XYZ file of C-alpha atoms in Angstrom:
571
model
C 4.683 42.231 -37.481
C 8.261 41.488 -35.556
C 8.639 42.711 -32.533
C 11.932 43.050 -31.134
C 13.365 40.314 -28.127
C 13.838 42.838 -25.231
C 16.872 41.133 -23.002
C 15.191 40.374 -19.437
C 18.237 42.498 -17.741
C 17.289 45.911 -19.695
C 13.746 45.754 -17.942
C 13.542 47.888 -15.232
C 16.624 48.336 -12.853
C 19.337 47.435 -12.048
C 18.106 44.007 -10.464
C 16.700 42.766 -13.903
C 20.120 40.436 -13.752
C 19.831 39.268 -10.839
C 16.519 38.433 -11.126
C 17.598 36.335 -14.315
C 19.738 34.292 -12.847
C 17.070 33.269 -10.625
C 15.193 32.196 -13.215
C 17.809 30.366 -14.971
C 18.294 28.067 -11.608
C 15.923 24.679 -12.206
C 12.179 24.392 -10.569
C 11.335 22.382 -7.637
C 13.250 20.499 -5.100
C 17.162 20.740 -5.899
C 18.828 16.950 -6.087
C 21.323 16.194 -3.273
C 24.730 14.357 -4.255
C 24.522 11.850 -2.043
C 20.872 10.340 -2.854
C 21.765 10.823 -6.601
C 25.018 8.606 -5.671
C 23.096 5.758 -3.609
C 19.956 6.058 -6.786
C 22.785 5.794 -9.225
C 24.250 2.205 -7.024
C 20.668 0.784 -6.284
C 19.621 0.862 -10.046
C 23.057 -0.764 -11.022
C 22.713 -1.735 -14.709
C 19.207 -1.193 -15.321
C 18.188 0.850 -18.314
C 17.464 4.425 -17.315
C 13.661 4.005 -18.719
C 10.085 5.593 -17.988
C 8.293 2.296 -18.454
C 10.869 1.015 -15.737
C 9.814 3.570 -13.000
C 7.667 0.934 -10.524
C 10.911 -1.188 -11.257
C 13.736 1.698 -9.880
C 10.857 2.185 -7.213
C 11.080 -1.475 -5.738
C 15.011 -1.619 -6.081
C 14.891 1.352 -4.081
C 12.237 0.595 -1.599
C 13.928 -2.890 -0.814
C 17.407 -1.342 -0.688
C 15.962 1.654 1.397
C 13.264 0.448 3.212
C 11.319 3.580 2.033
C 11.251 6.258 -0.412
C 12.447 9.313 0.867
C 11.943 12.403 -1.119
C 15.472 13.161 -1.567
C 16.085 9.973 -3.645
C 12.343 10.258 -5.128
C 13.728 13.535 -6.257
C 17.405 11.783 -7.481
C 15.415 9.050 -9.448
C 13.703 11.677 -11.328
C 17.076 12.888 -12.266
C 18.090 9.912 -13.620
C 14.937 9.277 -16.049
C 14.699 12.443 -16.661
C 11.443 12.871 -15.478
C 9.250 15.025 -13.434
C 9.437 15.228 -10.202
C 6.082 15.252 -9.391
C 4.943 12.259 -12.330
C 7.838 10.199 -9.748
C 6.081 10.873 -6.478
C 2.423 10.621 -7.817
C 3.240 6.977 -9.408
C 4.960 5.864 -5.794
C 2.190 7.825 -3.586
C -0.348 5.645 -5.794
C 0.927 2.693 -5.188
C 0.160 0.772 -1.536
C 3.256 -0.918 -0.859
C 5.657 2.532 -1.106
C 6.423 3.990 2.020
C 6.907 7.456 0.813
C 8.678 9.828 3.356
C 7.611 13.692 3.109
C 10.542 16.208 4.157
C 11.152 15.472 7.984
C 9.369 12.507 8.307
C 10.850 9.331 10.127
C 11.349 6.027 8.080
C 8.818 3.197 8.693
C 10.244 0.645 11.430
C 12.412 -2.065 9.192
C 10.203 -4.953 9.563
C 6.643 -4.496 8.749
C 3.695 -7.409 9.797
C 0.647 -7.326 7.388
C -2.073 -8.795 8.771
C -4.903 -9.696 6.017
C -8.179 -7.981 7.109
C -10.135 -9.567 3.924
C -13.501 -11.607 4.692
C -12.353 -15.015 4.652
C -9.283 -13.732 6.927
C -11.709 -11.732 9.163
C -13.563 -14.482 9.536
C -10.685 -16.529 10.853
C -9.928 -14.246 13.423
C -7.660 -11.804 12.010
C -8.818 -8.303 13.615
C -7.574 -9.984 16.982
C -4.358 -9.790 15.596
C -4.541 -6.863 14.622
C -5.430 -5.505 17.931
C -3.036 -7.255 20.096
C 0.179 -7.758 17.602
C 1.056 -4.522 17.669
C 1.715 -4.390 22.027
C 3.421 -7.548 21.954
C 6.222 -6.490 19.246
C 6.810 -3.139 20.275
C 7.566 -0.176 18.432
C 10.441 -1.824 16.002
C 7.993 -4.011 14.352
C 5.294 -1.980 12.029
C 1.925 -3.658 11.929
C -0.554 -3.452 9.440
C -3.704 -4.530 7.963
C -3.736 -5.335 4.694
C -5.960 -6.218 1.728
C -6.557 -9.675 0.661
C -2.959 -11.242 0.513
C -3.903 -14.608 -2.149
C -4.268 -17.040 1.104
C -7.315 -17.130 2.050
C -7.360 -21.161 2.412
C -5.199 -20.587 5.086
C -7.098 -17.632 7.096
C -5.950 -16.030 8.707
C -2.956 -15.133 7.021
C 0.224 -12.713 7.569
C 2.689 -11.548 5.693
C 6.352 -10.867 7.815
C 8.477 -9.208 5.574
C 7.894 -11.193 2.687
C 7.285 -14.328 4.363
C 3.644 -15.687 5.013
C 2.616 -17.374 7.763
C -0.613 -19.718 7.198
C -3.299 -20.049 10.013
C -1.355 -17.140 11.710
C -1.263 -17.938 15.330
C 0.029 -15.205 17.643
C 2.777 -17.707 18.623
C 3.500 -18.297 14.630
C 3.983 -14.824 13.976
C 5.859 -13.465 16.865
C 8.188 -16.821 16.591
C 8.774 -16.158 12.546
C 10.090 -12.235 13.965
C 12.519 -13.280 16.556
C 13.940 -15.674 13.880
C 14.660 -13.351 11.527
C 12.239 -15.806 8.698
C 11.451 -12.884 6.729
C 11.932 -14.193 3.167
C 10.089 -16.505 1.603
C 11.004 -20.159 0.269
C 8.706 -21.307 -1.579
C 8.149 -25.088 -1.398
C 9.289 -27.433 -4.184
C 7.661 -27.492 -7.673
C 8.067 -29.464 -10.874
C 11.704 -27.600 -12.270
C 12.449 -27.417 -15.832
C 13.939 -30.383 -16.386
C 11.643 -32.506 -15.116
C 8.273 -31.214 -17.037
C 10.555 -31.965 -20.019
C 10.800 -35.581 -19.234
C 7.172 -35.926 -18.414
C 6.277 -34.512 -22.035
C 6.506 -30.642 -21.472
C 7.020 -28.151 -24.405
C 6.507 -30.640 -26.706
C 3.157 -29.323 -28.229
C 5.321 -25.746 -28.257
C 7.828 -27.425 -30.318
C 5.435 -28.581 -32.523
C 3.864 -25.013 -32.936
C 6.843 -23.660 -33.682
C 8.692 -26.311 -36.227
C 6.037 -25.993 -38.141
C 4.301 -29.719 -37.334
C 1.428 -27.361 -36.127
C -0.521 -24.822 -38.021
C -1.948 -21.558 -36.666
C -5.265 -21.880 -38.350
C -5.757 -25.479 -36.895
C -4.669 -23.930 -33.132
C -7.277 -21.361 -33.543
C -9.963 -23.758 -34.361
C -9.208 -26.024 -31.441
C -9.054 -23.514 -29.071
C -11.883 -21.879 -30.062
C -14.229 -25.043 -30.240
C -13.021 -26.032 -26.834
C -15.042 -23.602 -25.332
C -12.546 -22.166 -23.107
C -13.145 -18.514 -21.610
C -10.981 -16.404 -20.055
C -11.103 -17.148 -16.483
C -9.726 -14.081 -15.126
C -13.551 -13.339 -14.669
C -14.441 -11.398 -18.040
C -15.048 -14.759 -19.456
C -14.400 -13.531 -22.973
C -13.479 -16.666 -25.649
C -9.992 -16.997 -25.626
C -9.193 -18.517 -28.778
C -11.597 -15.634 -30.283
C -8.934 -13.497 -28.762
C -6.070 -14.809 -30.022
C -7.920 -14.183 -33.778
C -8.450 -10.504 -32.922
C -5.129 -9.842 -32.385
C -3.555 -11.914 -34.776
C -5.669 -10.104 -37.573
C -3.896 -6.988 -35.812
C -0.829 -4.947 -37.518
C 2.400 -6.099 -35.953
C 4.452 -5.522 -33.789
C 1.624 -7.198 -31.138
C 2.428 -7.958 -27.481
C 1.351 -9.846 -24.733
C 0.378 -9.060 -20.762
C -0.267 -11.717 -18.297
C -2.570 -10.868 -15.627
C -0.882 -12.727 -12.024
C -2.187 -9.798 -10.054
C -5.151 -11.629 -8.276
C -6.371 -9.524 -6.200
C -9.885 -10.268 -6.029
C -10.487 -11.154 -1.992
C -11.102 -14.983 -2.021
C -9.067 -16.026 -4.780
C -5.563 -17.678 -4.708
C -5.827 -20.746 -7.738
C -3.195 -18.891 -9.927
C -0.751 -18.567 -6.614
C -1.603 -22.398 -6.116
C -0.577 -23.530 -9.109
C 2.507 -21.339 -10.189
C 4.072 -22.480 -7.198
C 3.392 -26.823 -8.064
C 3.915 -26.458 -12.154
C 4.832 -23.369 -13.317
C 6.011 -24.263 -16.548
C 2.090 -25.491 -17.563
C 1.746 -21.912 -17.276
C 4.292 -20.708 -19.230
C 3.992 -23.347 -22.028
C 0.533 -22.544 -22.532
C 1.638 -18.752 -22.439
C 4.353 -18.711 -25.101
C 2.180 -20.969 -27.425
C -1.008 -18.101 -27.540
C 1.975 -15.665 -28.046
C 3.115 -17.773 -30.846
C -0.840 -18.445 -32.906
C -1.110 -14.411 -31.828
C 2.368 -13.453 -33.204
C 3.643 -11.857 -30.373
C 7.137 -10.265 -29.944
C 7.005 -10.003 -26.362
C 5.387 -10.693 -23.479
C 4.709 -9.297 -20.098
C 4.095 -11.167 -16.914
C 2.223 -8.774 -14.738
C 2.904 -10.509 -10.811
C 1.547 -8.916 -7.712
C 4.133 -8.047 -5.209
C 2.752 -10.578 -2.104
C 3.959 -13.020 -4.389
C 7.563 -12.846 -3.562
C 7.988 -16.933 -3.593
C 6.008 -17.101 -7.316
C 8.136 -14.389 -8.292
C 11.730 -15.836 -7.100
C 9.769 -19.611 -8.913
C 9.105 -17.747 -12.069
C 13.059 -15.877 -12.675
C 14.327 -19.228 -11.758
C 12.383 -21.147 -14.162
C 12.487 -18.778 -16.826
C 16.424 -18.730 -16.756
C 16.610 -22.635 -17.644
C 14.012 -22.163 -20.620
C 15.714 -20.019 -21.991
C 18.873 -21.410 -21.204
C 17.628 -24.528 -22.733
C 14.543 -23.320 -25.190
C 12.267 -26.415 -27.082
C 12.591 -23.982 -29.965
C 14.198 -21.322 -32.030
C 12.669 -17.553 -31.804
C 10.901 -17.665 -28.420
C 9.793 -14.071 -27.418
C 11.420 -12.039 -25.111
C 9.483 -12.556 -21.784
C 9.538 -9.576 -19.126
C 8.524 -9.964 -15.574
C 7.081 -7.002 -13.865
C 6.209 -6.789 -10.343
C 2.806 -5.032 -8.645
C 3.023 -2.611 -6.066
C 0.003 -3.191 -4.210
C -3.304 -2.052 -5.819
C -6.345 -4.213 -6.571
C -7.362 -2.244 -9.667
C -4.515 -3.276 -11.597
C -6.256 -6.496 -12.021
C -8.191 -4.500 -14.249
C -6.515 -4.984 -17.853
C -5.760 -1.425 -18.618
C -4.931 0.010 -15.561
C -2.191 -3.406 -15.415
C -1.044 -2.038 -19.251
C -0.625 1.488 -17.574
C 0.982 0.121 -14.299
C 3.444 -2.109 -16.452
C 4.455 0.811 -18.481
C 5.190 2.618 -15.390
C 2.628 4.474 -14.643
C -0.379 4.904 -11.758
C -2.532 1.659 -12.546
C -5.867 4.454 -13.340
C -8.428 2.078 -16.791
C -8.457 3.652 -19.562
C -11.839 4.869 -21.530
C -12.417 2.862 -24.214
C -12.093 2.542 -27.308
C -10.002 1.945 -27.969
C -9.957 -1.734 -27.055
C -6.553 -3.094 -25.729
C -6.414 -5.442 -28.463
C -5.766 -2.886 -30.879
C -4.039 -0.217 -29.231
C -2.581 -1.584 -25.760
C 0.570 -1.936 -24.268
C 2.931 1.100 -25.522
C -0.057 1.718 -27.695
C 0.562 -1.898 -29.666
C -1.935 -4.648 -30.179
C -2.032 -6.391 -27.292
C -3.105 -10.563 -26.233
C -4.384 -9.689 -22.444
C -4.820 -13.129 -20.395
C -5.457 -14.555 -16.799
C -2.821 -16.842 -15.715
C -5.568 -20.440 -15.221
C -6.681 -19.700 -18.587
C -3.295 -20.135 -20.310
C -2.555 -23.034 -17.697
C -4.958 -24.745 -19.508
C -3.962 -24.329 -23.332
C -1.827 -27.264 -23.323
C -4.523 -29.527 -21.927
C -7.113 -28.507 -24.680
C -4.575 -28.476 -27.392
C -2.795 -32.015 -26.635
C -6.610 -34.068 -25.556
C -8.938 -32.061 -28.118
C -11.231 -29.433 -27.869
C -13.996 -32.327 -27.366
C -12.299 -33.493 -24.254
C -12.641 -29.892 -22.771
C -16.118 -29.032 -23.950
C -17.166 -32.761 -23.031
C -16.736 -31.835 -19.281
C -19.409 -30.097 -16.906
C -22.191 -30.732 -15.207
C -26.030 -29.177 -15.145
C -25.533 -28.490 -18.699
C -22.497 -26.736 -18.681
C -19.342 -27.233 -20.201
C -15.557 -27.086 -19.318
C -13.506 -27.349 -16.056
C -13.356 -24.682 -13.462
C -10.597 -24.108 -10.728
C -13.048 -22.805 -7.871
C -11.306 -21.047 -4.919
C -12.840 -22.206 -1.821
C -12.593 -20.710 1.451
C -14.854 -20.177 4.831
C -16.570 -22.242 6.858
C -15.736 -25.538 5.344
C -13.830 -28.531 6.665
C -11.348 -28.721 3.377
C -10.499 -25.004 2.105
C -8.253 -24.790 -1.016
C -8.917 -25.179 -4.989
C -10.879 -27.725 -6.224
C -10.736 -28.377 -9.878
C -14.858 -29.455 -10.542
C -16.921 -29.150 -13.500
C -18.135 -25.895 -14.588
C -21.976 -25.718 -13.835
C -21.349 -27.640 -9.985
C -23.471 -26.079 -7.312
C -22.269 -24.681 -3.970
C -23.941 -27.689 -2.409
C -22.363 -30.284 -4.130
C -18.772 -28.418 -4.416
C -18.788 -27.962 -0.418
C -20.570 -31.882 0.175
C -18.093 -33.425 -3.040
C -14.720 -31.094 -2.631
C -14.852 -29.376 0.234
C -15.766 -32.190 3.261
C -18.830 -31.062 3.845
C -19.062 -27.784 6.380
C -16.841 -27.328 9.118
C -18.613 -29.104 12.547
C -20.813 -26.921 14.265
C -21.441 -24.931 11.222
C -24.155 -25.286 8.224
C -24.533 -23.059 5.263
C -26.380 -19.524 5.896
C -24.804 -18.074 2.641
C -22.053 -17.830 0.155
C -20.538 -15.340 -2.643
C -19.980 -17.398 -5.875
C -17.265 -15.070 -7.484
C -14.833 -13.248 -4.830
C -15.601 -9.842 -3.291
C -17.326 -8.447 -6.580
C -19.813 -11.544 -7.381
C -22.580 -10.924 -4.428
C -23.670 -12.523 -2.069
C -26.403 -15.100 -2.180
C -28.930 -16.872 1.026
C -28.021 -20.742 1.388
C -31.994 -21.171 -0.139
C -30.482 -20.663 -3.602
C -28.097 -23.267 -3.396
C -28.578 -24.963 -6.397
C -27.597 -22.603 -9.055
C -25.008 -24.165 -11.223
C -21.766 -21.872 -11.303
C -20.425 -20.998 -14.102
C -20.830 -17.901 -16.752
C -24.072 -16.583 -17.228
C -25.649 -18.433 -15.052
C -25.767 -16.053 -11.570
C -26.591 -12.581 -13.423
C -30.470 -13.049 -13.078
C -29.740 -13.399 -9.239
C -27.760 -10.072 -9.969
C -24.197 -11.738 -8.926
C -21.030 -13.263 -11.316
C -18.527 -16.071 -10.871
C -15.589 -13.594 -11.683
C -12.844 -15.827 -11.117
C -14.579 -18.714 -9.355
C -13.803 -17.321 -5.772
C -16.440 -19.091 -3.551
C -16.477 -17.931 0.263
C -18.908 -19.682 2.595
C -20.955 -18.338 5.705
C -22.351 -20.499 8.097
C -25.454 -19.395 10.798
C -22.314 -17.671 13.038
C -22.055 -14.991 9.773
C -23.551 -12.390 9.034
C -24.490 -10.748 5.533
C -24.678 -7.105 6.615
C -21.115 -7.715 8.620
C -19.384 -9.331 5.234
C -20.971 -6.681 3.193
C -19.628 -4.125 4.923
C -15.996 -5.503 5.036
C -15.957 -5.650 1.459
C -17.563 -2.066 0.974
C -14.228 -1.365 3.033
C -12.182 -2.925 0.663
C -13.695 -1.291 -2.248
C -13.339 1.816 -0.688
C -9.295 1.403 -0.244
C -9.303 0.099 -3.444
C -10.394 2.549 -5.809
C -8.437 4.210 -7.934
C -9.851 7.395 -7.406
C -10.206 8.621 -10.958
C -13.721 8.941 -11.550
C -16.180 9.945 -8.720
C -18.712 7.402 -8.740
C -16.432 4.972 -7.662
C -14.056 7.261 -5.535
C -17.078 9.162 -3.816
C -19.408 6.185 -3.974
C -17.730 3.352 -2.437
C -17.101 5.850 0.864
C -21.216 7.166 0.518
C -21.938 3.377 0.464
C -20.026 2.498 3.555
C -21.057 5.540 5.503
C -24.641 4.375 4.825
C -23.886 0.889 5.968
C -22.441 1.786 8.903
C -25.818 3.446 10.171
C -27.727 1.201 12.607
C -30.529 1.921 10.368
C -30.106 1.372 6.168
C -31.689 4.074 3.403
C -32.321 1.675 1.542
C -33.635 3.815 -1.340
C -30.642 6.152 -0.899
C -28.335 2.980 -1.318
C -30.428 2.290 -4.491
C -29.823 5.298 -6.280
C -26.524 5.355 -4.875
C -26.262 1.492 -6.401
C -27.817 2.771 -10.180
C -25.326 5.697 -10.337
C -22.146 3.573 -9.531
C -23.043 0.875 -11.958
C -24.114 3.205 -15.068
C -20.861 5.840 -14.681
C -18.005 4.404 -13.058
C -15.158 4.108 -15.658
C -14.562 0.153 -14.960
C -15.951 -2.900 -12.919
C -14.397 -1.854 -10.032
C -17.049 0.915 -9.119
C -19.681 -1.151 -11.487
C -19.537 -3.879 -9.549
C -18.842 -2.632 -5.849
C -23.016 -2.606 -5.000
C -23.427 -6.223 -5.574
C -22.410 -6.913 -1.421
C -25.357 -4.175 -0.393
C -27.296 -4.607 -3.157
C -27.609 -9.047 -2.144
C -27.992 -8.121 1.779
C -30.926 -5.803 0.274
C -32.290 -8.292 -1.590
C -31.828 -11.588 0.050
C -31.515 -10.708 3.548
C -33.747 -8.164 4.498
C -34.546 -9.869 8.094
C -30.319 -9.013 8.756
C -31.881 -5.104 8.045
C -35.287 -5.330 10.393
C -33.198 -6.875 13.390
C -30.088 -3.801 13.148
């Protein structure tokens, strides 16, 4: 039965028309015309697309030094999005300064001092304690998670300019001189790379002189595995994505947020085209139409390098039919190193991991089959295909195969990126590649795989460092970030530092991780650890967390309980 539609103005008294007019007004914050005009000016000719939200937020943040509520409302209107959605994305990422109604803008200049493990061991806490008084109210000083410069510990960033081996005088000098934008050191530019034989491999692929099946077989035979930490065989991944219906996409993880890891930055600052050529060969082999490079926001100099060299590459390409390449800027969220969280971020959303299945190879970026790779994995493609799979597989030590780029920091004489055989032990790595321990220091403990990879004592210094060799000890190699501790350090203090990082970086989506990291740190801050309760908490986090952050976060305290009970007894 149909009912007549009764106009609102007929219902009740004569005030109905007034109430109707009120309901016709848009809900939420009204857009300020001045703010809208400024937003439009900052965006310029950028397309007004939902997936570009984070890029738009960066433009506003760079221009305004903060994100006032009025400008976020104007941006929502410009992108035809709900204001709540824009606010929730902006407040998710650490590098966006969202200003609530009436809140004052932060100082124009921010100094960030890394407080992650390697930098804390090198004295960054003293910098954080003393800099605010020395710099005054005109400069904001913030502790910040790992900035990917662990070999230069303690590291700081003044504006966008990194300060290696930061001292009070060095930071004050950068502030005084206004050196706030990073100018990277010279790198191997496009023309020089081509003259040295670069892009011949890609040209051969695109011209049909190399066949896809041959390339896939060579990659599979090499045994190259994903070097971001997951370790999935690279050649098999290319084949799996190629078998999916098109259009297919590719996402490159250059977020590198794991404390202790800096290898990707190191290589990109020196030889960017070796990575780009490997990326484009992978895209060709998997039949990819567009590539998205997700670069962490702390790497300002790397972004300038990529922008500069991609322009030259596409101005004089080595062949026809290159896929589109987009560089997307992270905004300070470690969780976006997880592949599905990275994809969410590229799409302009909060970086929250997705539930699986479907897997990203089937339904990833923009719901298309997506090839996801870490930077270093692609960096090795050219060398493997030019030298042959047997060359790469023939490297290794202690029964392992391949080469690994170890990011080594901590109490060694020569920290840095060390290209060494897969399967090398930490003692061999320290003695043969790092010049030994610092004077007056002896090996006490080490982290074989960054913040997530656990902590092992010096007595276990002969374990081959590679995929599948550390799990039996409650550890894993991950991105091969090795942090070396000496007798002057404490495994308990290290574990507390790592759990503080995980608590800060949890995306908050799932309770086991969100509450578990906070509860674990609270228990670890007690004079005596409740080890049975920590054990139960560890099991819940491992079993029920959505992604690897929550699943691996217990590794530090589990290892302390297992391998360093004497520290707990003496607490």
